[in-house]
């Protein structure tokens, strides 16, 4: 890790520009910066690999998350052939892409419960990270209220279903 990246890790609360926050996260993906309660210091990449071995389901959509090279593609055409293209909540055809790699919509990602854009000092806190599929992580974006809205929508749908099944007397 460069000295500049090391300095940013020690001054996370001083990051104000989105590119600085993202650069800091990217620079530390292979560095031991997360204090895991059982494993000690691990990198974000190691933590993601641990999640993949657990066969995790996304906490939002409930789908089993994917991980590994077979869920990646190096071109748009290959991604379409592998079935990575889907219709997002806005009704647009989407393929998840990071740099020049395309990913399955259920690819396992690390999500920041309190977003790194708004709370950069919590960027590497173990308690602030969770495994989420790429599609749900994209939907959540930088919305710190996403969990509350998700729970509200879920409870609202339960109430609607109950009212539809059991008509008031």
PDB file of C-alpha atoms in Angstrom:
ATOM      1  CA  UNK A   1       0.000   0.000   0.000  1.00  0.00           C
ATOM      2  CA  UNK A   2       1.339   3.427  -0.871  1.00  0.00           C
ATOM      3  CA  UNK A   3       2.135   6.003   1.811  1.00  0.00           C
ATOM      4  CA  UNK A   4      -0.653   8.201   0.452  1.00  0.00           C
ATOM      5  CA  UNK A   5      -3.196   5.367   0.829  1.00  0.00           C
ATOM      6  CA  UNK A   6      -1.881   4.612   4.329  1.00  0.00           C
ATOM      7  CA  UNK A   7      -2.354   8.261   5.331  1.00  0.00           C
ATOM      8  CA  UNK A   8      -5.939   8.197   4.043  1.00  0.00           C
ATOM      9  CA  UNK A   9      -6.689   5.130   6.165  1.00  0.00           C
ATOM     10  CA  UNK A  10      -5.629   6.999   9.277  1.00  0.00           C
ATOM     11  CA  UNK A  11      -7.619  10.100   8.288  1.00  0.00           C
ATOM     12  CA  UNK A  12     -10.848   8.515   7.062  1.00  0.00           C
ATOM     13  CA  UNK A  13     -13.010  11.138   8.746  1.00  0.00           C
ATOM     14  CA  UNK A  14     -11.228  13.802   6.674  1.00  0.00           C
ATOM     15  CA  UNK A  15     -12.351  12.376   3.320  1.00  0.00           C
ATOM     16  CA  UNK A  16     -14.910  14.628   1.689  1.00  0.00           C
ATOM     17  CA  UNK A  17     -14.653  13.967  -2.035  1.00  0.00           C
ATOM     18  CA  UNK A  18     -16.382  10.889  -3.469  1.00  0.00           C
ATOM     19  CA  UNK A  19     -13.325   9.972  -5.536  1.00  0.00           C
ATOM     20  CA  UNK A  20     -11.118  10.087  -2.406  1.00  0.00           C
ATOM     21  CA  UNK A  21     -13.449   7.725  -0.568  1.00  0.00           C
ATOM     22  CA  UNK A  22     -13.587   5.310  -3.519  1.00  0.00           C
ATOM     23  CA  UNK A  23      -9.813   5.519  -4.092  1.00  0.00           C
ATOM     24  CA  UNK A  24      -9.228   4.672  -0.419  1.00  0.00           C
ATOM     25  CA  UNK A  25     -11.568   1.663  -0.594  1.00  0.00           C
ATOM     26  CA  UNK A  26      -9.980   0.424  -3.820  1.00  0.00           C
ATOM     27  CA  UNK A  27      -6.435   0.846  -2.482  1.00  0.00           C
ATOM     28  CA  UNK A  28      -7.246  -1.204   0.620  1.00  0.00           C
ATOM     29  CA  UNK A  29      -9.103  -4.141  -0.975  1.00  0.00           C
ATOM     30  CA  UNK A  30      -6.049  -6.363  -0.614  1.00  0.00           C
ATOM     31  CA  UNK A  31      -4.814  -4.865   2.663  1.00  0.00           C
ATOM     32  CA  UNK A  32      -5.507  -6.157   6.189  1.00  0.00           C
ATOM     33  CA  UNK A  33      -7.749  -3.324   7.390  1.00  0.00           C
ATOM     34  CA  UNK A  34     -10.865  -5.065   8.779  1.00  0.00           C
ATOM     35  CA  UNK A  35     -10.736  -6.318  12.373  1.00  0.00           C
ATOM     36  CA  UNK A  36     -12.644  -9.621  12.159  1.00  0.00           C
ATOM     37  CA  UNK A  37     -13.716 -10.889  15.612  1.00  0.00           C
ATOM     38  CA  UNK A  38     -12.458 -14.434  14.918  1.00  0.00           C
ATOM     39  CA  UNK A  39      -9.811 -14.055  12.196  1.00  0.00           C
ATOM     40  CA  UNK A  40      -8.025 -10.872  13.297  1.00  0.00           C
ATOM     41  CA  UNK A  41      -6.998  -8.371  10.629  1.00  0.00           C
ATOM     42  CA  UNK A  42      -8.215  -9.340   7.157  1.00  0.00           C
ATOM     43  CA  UNK A  43      -8.629  -7.594   3.810  1.00  0.00           C
ATOM     44  CA  UNK A  44     -11.981  -6.770   2.181  1.00  0.00           C
ATOM     45  CA  UNK A  45     -11.145  -9.370  -0.496  1.00  0.00           C
ATOM     46  CA  UNK A  46     -10.550 -12.051   2.174  1.00  0.00           C
ATOM     47  CA  UNK A  47     -13.823 -11.133   3.869  1.00  0.00           C
ATOM     48  CA  UNK A  48     -15.732 -11.415   0.576  1.00  0.00           C
ATOM     49  CA  UNK A  49     -14.167 -14.853  -0.038  1.00  0.00           C
ATOM     50  CA  UNK A  50     -15.256 -15.961   3.442  1.00  0.00           C
ATOM     51  CA  UNK A  51     -18.832 -14.959   2.584  1.00  0.00           C
ATOM     52  CA  UNK A  52     -18.712 -16.930  -0.650  1.00  0.00           C
ATOM     53  CA  UNK A  53     -17.776 -20.118   1.217  1.00  0.00           C
ATOM     54  CA  UNK A  54     -20.730 -19.694   3.565  1.00  0.00           C
ATOM     55  CA  UNK A  55     -23.289 -19.941   0.744  1.00  0.00           C
ATOM     56  CA  UNK A  56     -24.936 -16.722   1.882  1.00  0.00           C
ATOM     57  CA  UNK A  57     -28.319 -15.446   0.763  1.00  0.00           C
ATOM     58  CA  UNK A  58     -28.882 -11.750   0.164  1.00  0.00           C
ATOM     59  CA  UNK A  59     -30.588 -10.184   3.210  1.00  0.00           C
ATOM     60  CA  UNK A  60     -32.836  -8.093   0.935  1.00  0.00           C
ATOM     61  CA  UNK A  61     -33.970 -10.329  -1.932  1.00  0.00           C
ATOM     62  CA  UNK A  62     -33.295 -13.707  -0.290  1.00  0.00           C
ATOM     63  CA  UNK A  63     -31.552 -15.080  -3.394  1.00  0.00           C
ATOM     64  CA  UNK A  64     -28.414 -17.193  -3.050  1.00  0.00           C
ATOM     65  CA  UNK A  65     -25.414 -15.075  -3.989  1.00  0.00           C
ATOM     66  CA  UNK A  66     -22.846 -16.159  -6.567  1.00  0.00           C
ATOM     67  CA  UNK A  67     -19.075 -15.824  -6.459  1.00  0.00           C
ATOM     68  CA  UNK A  68     -16.085 -16.849  -8.566  1.00  0.00           C
ATOM     69  CA  UNK A  69     -14.761 -16.606 -12.091  1.00  0.00           C
ATOM     70  CA  UNK A  70     -17.719 -18.401 -13.694  1.00  0.00           C
ATOM     71  CA  UNK A  71     -19.903 -15.461 -12.607  1.00  0.00           C
ATOM     72  CA  UNK A  72     -17.683 -12.909 -14.330  1.00  0.00           C
ATOM     73  CA  UNK A  73     -17.279 -11.993 -17.990  1.00  0.00           C
ATOM     74  CA  UNK A  74     -14.680  -9.957 -19.837  1.00  0.00           C
ATOM     75  CA  UNK A  75     -17.036  -8.600 -22.521  1.00  0.00           C
ATOM     76  CA  UNK A  76     -20.610  -7.412 -22.799  1.00  0.00           C
ATOM     77  CA  UNK A  77     -21.363 -10.129 -25.347  1.00  0.00           C
ATOM     78  CA  UNK A  78     -20.044 -12.864 -23.040  1.00  0.00           C
ATOM     79  CA  UNK A  79     -22.074 -11.404 -20.136  1.00  0.00           C
ATOM     80  CA  UNK A  80     -25.255 -11.495 -22.238  1.00  0.00           C
ATOM     81  CA  UNK A  81     -24.553 -15.120 -23.250  1.00  0.00           C
ATOM     82  CA  UNK A  82     -24.084 -16.047 -19.585  1.00  0.00           C
ATOM     83  CA  UNK A  83     -27.427 -14.434 -18.727  1.00  0.00           C
ATOM     84  CA  UNK A  84     -26.052 -11.549 -16.650  1.00  0.00           C
ATOM     85  CA  UNK A  85     -28.345  -8.968 -18.258  1.00  0.00           C
ATOM     86  CA  UNK A  86     -31.532  -8.130 -16.340  1.00  0.00           C
ATOM     87  CA  UNK A  87     -34.219  -5.467 -16.050  1.00  0.00           C
ATOM     88  CA  UNK A  88     -33.577  -3.179 -13.063  1.00  0.00           C
ATOM     89  CA  UNK A  89     -36.246  -1.454 -10.907  1.00  0.00           C
ATOM     90  CA  UNK A  90     -36.289   1.486 -13.337  1.00  0.00           C
ATOM     91  CA  UNK A  91     -37.189  -0.884 -16.191  1.00  0.00           C
ATOM     92  CA  UNK A  92     -33.791  -0.579 -17.917  1.00  0.00           C
ATOM     93  CA  UNK A  93     -31.662  -3.433 -19.238  1.00  0.00           C
ATOM     94  CA  UNK A  94     -28.614  -3.640 -17.001  1.00  0.00           C
ATOM     95  CA  UNK A  95     -25.388  -5.602 -16.714  1.00  0.00           C
ATOM     96  CA  UNK A  96     -23.261  -5.035 -13.618  1.00  0.00           C
ATOM     97  CA  UNK A  97     -19.781  -3.820 -14.478  1.00  0.00           C
ATOM     98  CA  UNK A  98     -16.731  -2.762 -12.481  1.00  0.00           C
ATOM     99  CA  UNK A  99     -13.854  -1.411 -14.513  1.00  0.00           C
ATOM    100  CA  UNK A 100     -13.695  -3.830 -17.486  1.00  0.00           C
ATOM    101  CA  UNK A 101     -15.304  -6.877 -15.811  1.00  0.00           C
ATOM    102  CA  UNK A 102     -19.006  -7.773 -16.023  1.00  0.00           C
ATOM    103  CA  UNK A 103     -20.687  -9.614 -13.129  1.00  0.00           C
ATOM    104  CA  UNK A 104     -23.766 -11.728 -12.461  1.00  0.00           C
ATOM    105  CA  UNK A 105     -26.599  -9.753 -10.838  1.00  0.00           C
ATOM    106  CA  UNK A 106     -26.439 -11.953  -7.722  1.00  0.00           C
ATOM    107  CA  UNK A 107     -22.653 -11.640  -7.355  1.00  0.00           C
ATOM    108  CA  UNK A 108     -21.632 -11.319  -3.693  1.00  0.00           C
ATOM    109  CA  UNK A 109     -20.552  -7.799  -2.727  1.00  0.00           C
ATOM    110  CA  UNK A 110     -19.586  -6.119   0.511  1.00  0.00           C
ATOM    111  CA  UNK A 111     -22.108  -3.466   1.441  1.00  0.00           C
ATOM    112  CA  UNK A 112     -21.597  -0.659   3.910  1.00  0.00           C
ATOM    113  CA  UNK A 113     -24.622  -0.392   6.216  1.00  0.00           C
ATOM    114  CA  UNK A 114     -23.677   3.242   6.815  1.00  0.00           C
ATOM    115  CA  UNK A 115     -22.432   4.280   3.404  1.00  0.00           C
ATOM    116  CA  UNK A 116     -18.766   5.020   2.926  1.00  0.00           C
ATOM    117  CA  UNK A 117     -19.712   8.251   1.153  1.00  0.00           C
ATOM    118  CA  UNK A 118     -21.471   9.624   4.231  1.00  0.00           C
ATOM    119  CA  UNK A 119     -19.487   7.861   6.970  1.00  0.00           C
ATOM    120  CA  UNK A 120     -15.966   7.235   5.601  1.00  0.00           C
ATOM    121  CA  UNK A 121     -14.613   6.715   9.115  1.00  0.00           C
ATOM    122  CA  UNK A 122     -16.724   3.505   9.296  1.00  0.00           C
ATOM    123  CA  UNK A 123     -15.517   2.211   5.906  1.00  0.00           C
ATOM    124  CA  UNK A 124     -13.477  -0.696   7.337  1.00  0.00           C
ATOM    125  CA  UNK A 125     -15.498  -1.414  10.501  1.00  0.00           C
ATOM    126  CA  UNK A 126     -16.496  -5.088  10.633  1.00  0.00           C
ATOM    127  CA  UNK A 127     -19.877  -4.185  12.174  1.00  0.00           C
ATOM    128  CA  UNK A 128     -20.605  -1.821   9.265  1.00  0.00           C
ATOM    129  CA  UNK A 129     -20.131  -4.461   6.542  1.00  0.00           C
ATOM    130  CA  UNK A 130     -22.603  -7.021   5.255  1.00  0.00           C
ATOM    131  CA  UNK A 131     -22.831  -9.434   2.336  1.00  0.00           C
ATOM    132  CA  UNK A 132     -25.381  -8.273  -0.260  1.00  0.00           C
ATOM    133  CA  UNK A 133     -25.956  -9.270  -3.887  1.00  0.00           C
ATOM    134  CA  UNK A 134     -24.810  -6.800  -6.517  1.00  0.00           C
ATOM    135  CA  UNK A 135     -28.341  -6.012  -7.685  1.00  0.00           C
ATOM    136  CA  UNK A 136     -29.578  -5.051  -4.202  1.00  0.00           C
ATOM    137  CA  UNK A 137     -26.344  -3.183  -3.447  1.00  0.00           C
ATOM    138  CA  UNK A 138     -26.860  -1.090  -6.598  1.00  0.00           C
ATOM    139  CA  UNK A 139     -30.474  -0.446  -5.625  1.00  0.00           C
ATOM    140  CA  UNK A 140     -29.414   0.628  -2.135  1.00  0.00           C
ATOM    141  CA  UNK A 141     -26.709   2.947  -3.444  1.00  0.00           C
ATOM    142  CA  UNK A 142     -25.881   5.704  -0.950  1.00  0.00           C
ATOM    143  CA  UNK A 143     -29.263   5.578   0.766  1.00  0.00           C
ATOM    144  CA  UNK A 144     -28.651   5.144   4.511  1.00  0.00           C
ATOM    145  CA  UNK A 145     -32.441   4.853   5.010  1.00  0.00           C
ATOM    146  CA  UNK A 146     -32.706   1.877   2.623  1.00  0.00           C
ATOM    147  CA  UNK A 147     -33.099  -0.677   5.446  1.00  0.00           C
ATOM    148  CA  UNK A 148     -35.924   1.297   7.047  1.00  0.00           C
ATOM    149  CA  UNK A 149     -37.686   1.716   3.694  1.00  0.00           C
ATOM    150  CA  UNK A 150     -37.187  -1.978   2.908  1.00  0.00           C
ATOM    151  CA  UNK A 151     -38.675  -3.042   6.259  1.00  0.00           C
ATOM    152  CA  UNK A 152     -41.575  -0.606   5.823  1.00  0.00           C
ATOM    153  CA  UNK A 153     -42.316  -1.925   2.314  1.00  0.00           C
ATOM    154  CA  UNK A 154     -42.185  -5.503   3.620  1.00  0.00           C
ATOM    155  CA  UNK A 155     -44.546  -4.759   6.532  1.00  0.00           C
ATOM    156  CA  UNK A 156     -46.852  -2.824   4.217  1.00  0.00           C
ATOM    157  CA  UNK A 157     -47.046  -5.798   1.828  1.00  0.00           C
ATOM    158  CA  UNK A 158     -47.778  -8.144   4.775  1.00  0.00           C
ATOM    159  CA  UNK A 159     -50.586  -5.884   5.953  1.00  0.00           C
ATOM    160  CA  UNK A 160     -52.038  -5.651   2.425  1.00  0.00           C
ATOM    161  CA  UNK A 161     -51.897  -9.433   2.037  1.00  0.00           C
ATOM    162  CA  UNK A 162     -53.602  -9.948   5.421  1.00  0.00           C
ATOM    163  CA  UNK A 163     -56.365  -7.473   4.501  1.00  0.00           C
ATOM    164  CA  UNK A 164     -56.871  -9.192   1.138  1.00  0.00           C
ATOM    165  CA  UNK A 165     -57.121 -12.632   2.752  1.00  0.00           C
ATOM    166  CA  UNK A 166     -59.177 -11.693   5.762  1.00  0.00           C
ATOM    167  CA  UNK A 167     -61.779  -9.093   4.882  1.00  0.00           C
ATOM    168  CA  UNK A 168     -62.900  -6.839   7.762  1.00  0.00           C
ATOM    169  CA  UNK A 169     -66.271  -7.808   9.206  1.00  0.00           C
TER     170      UNK A 169
END
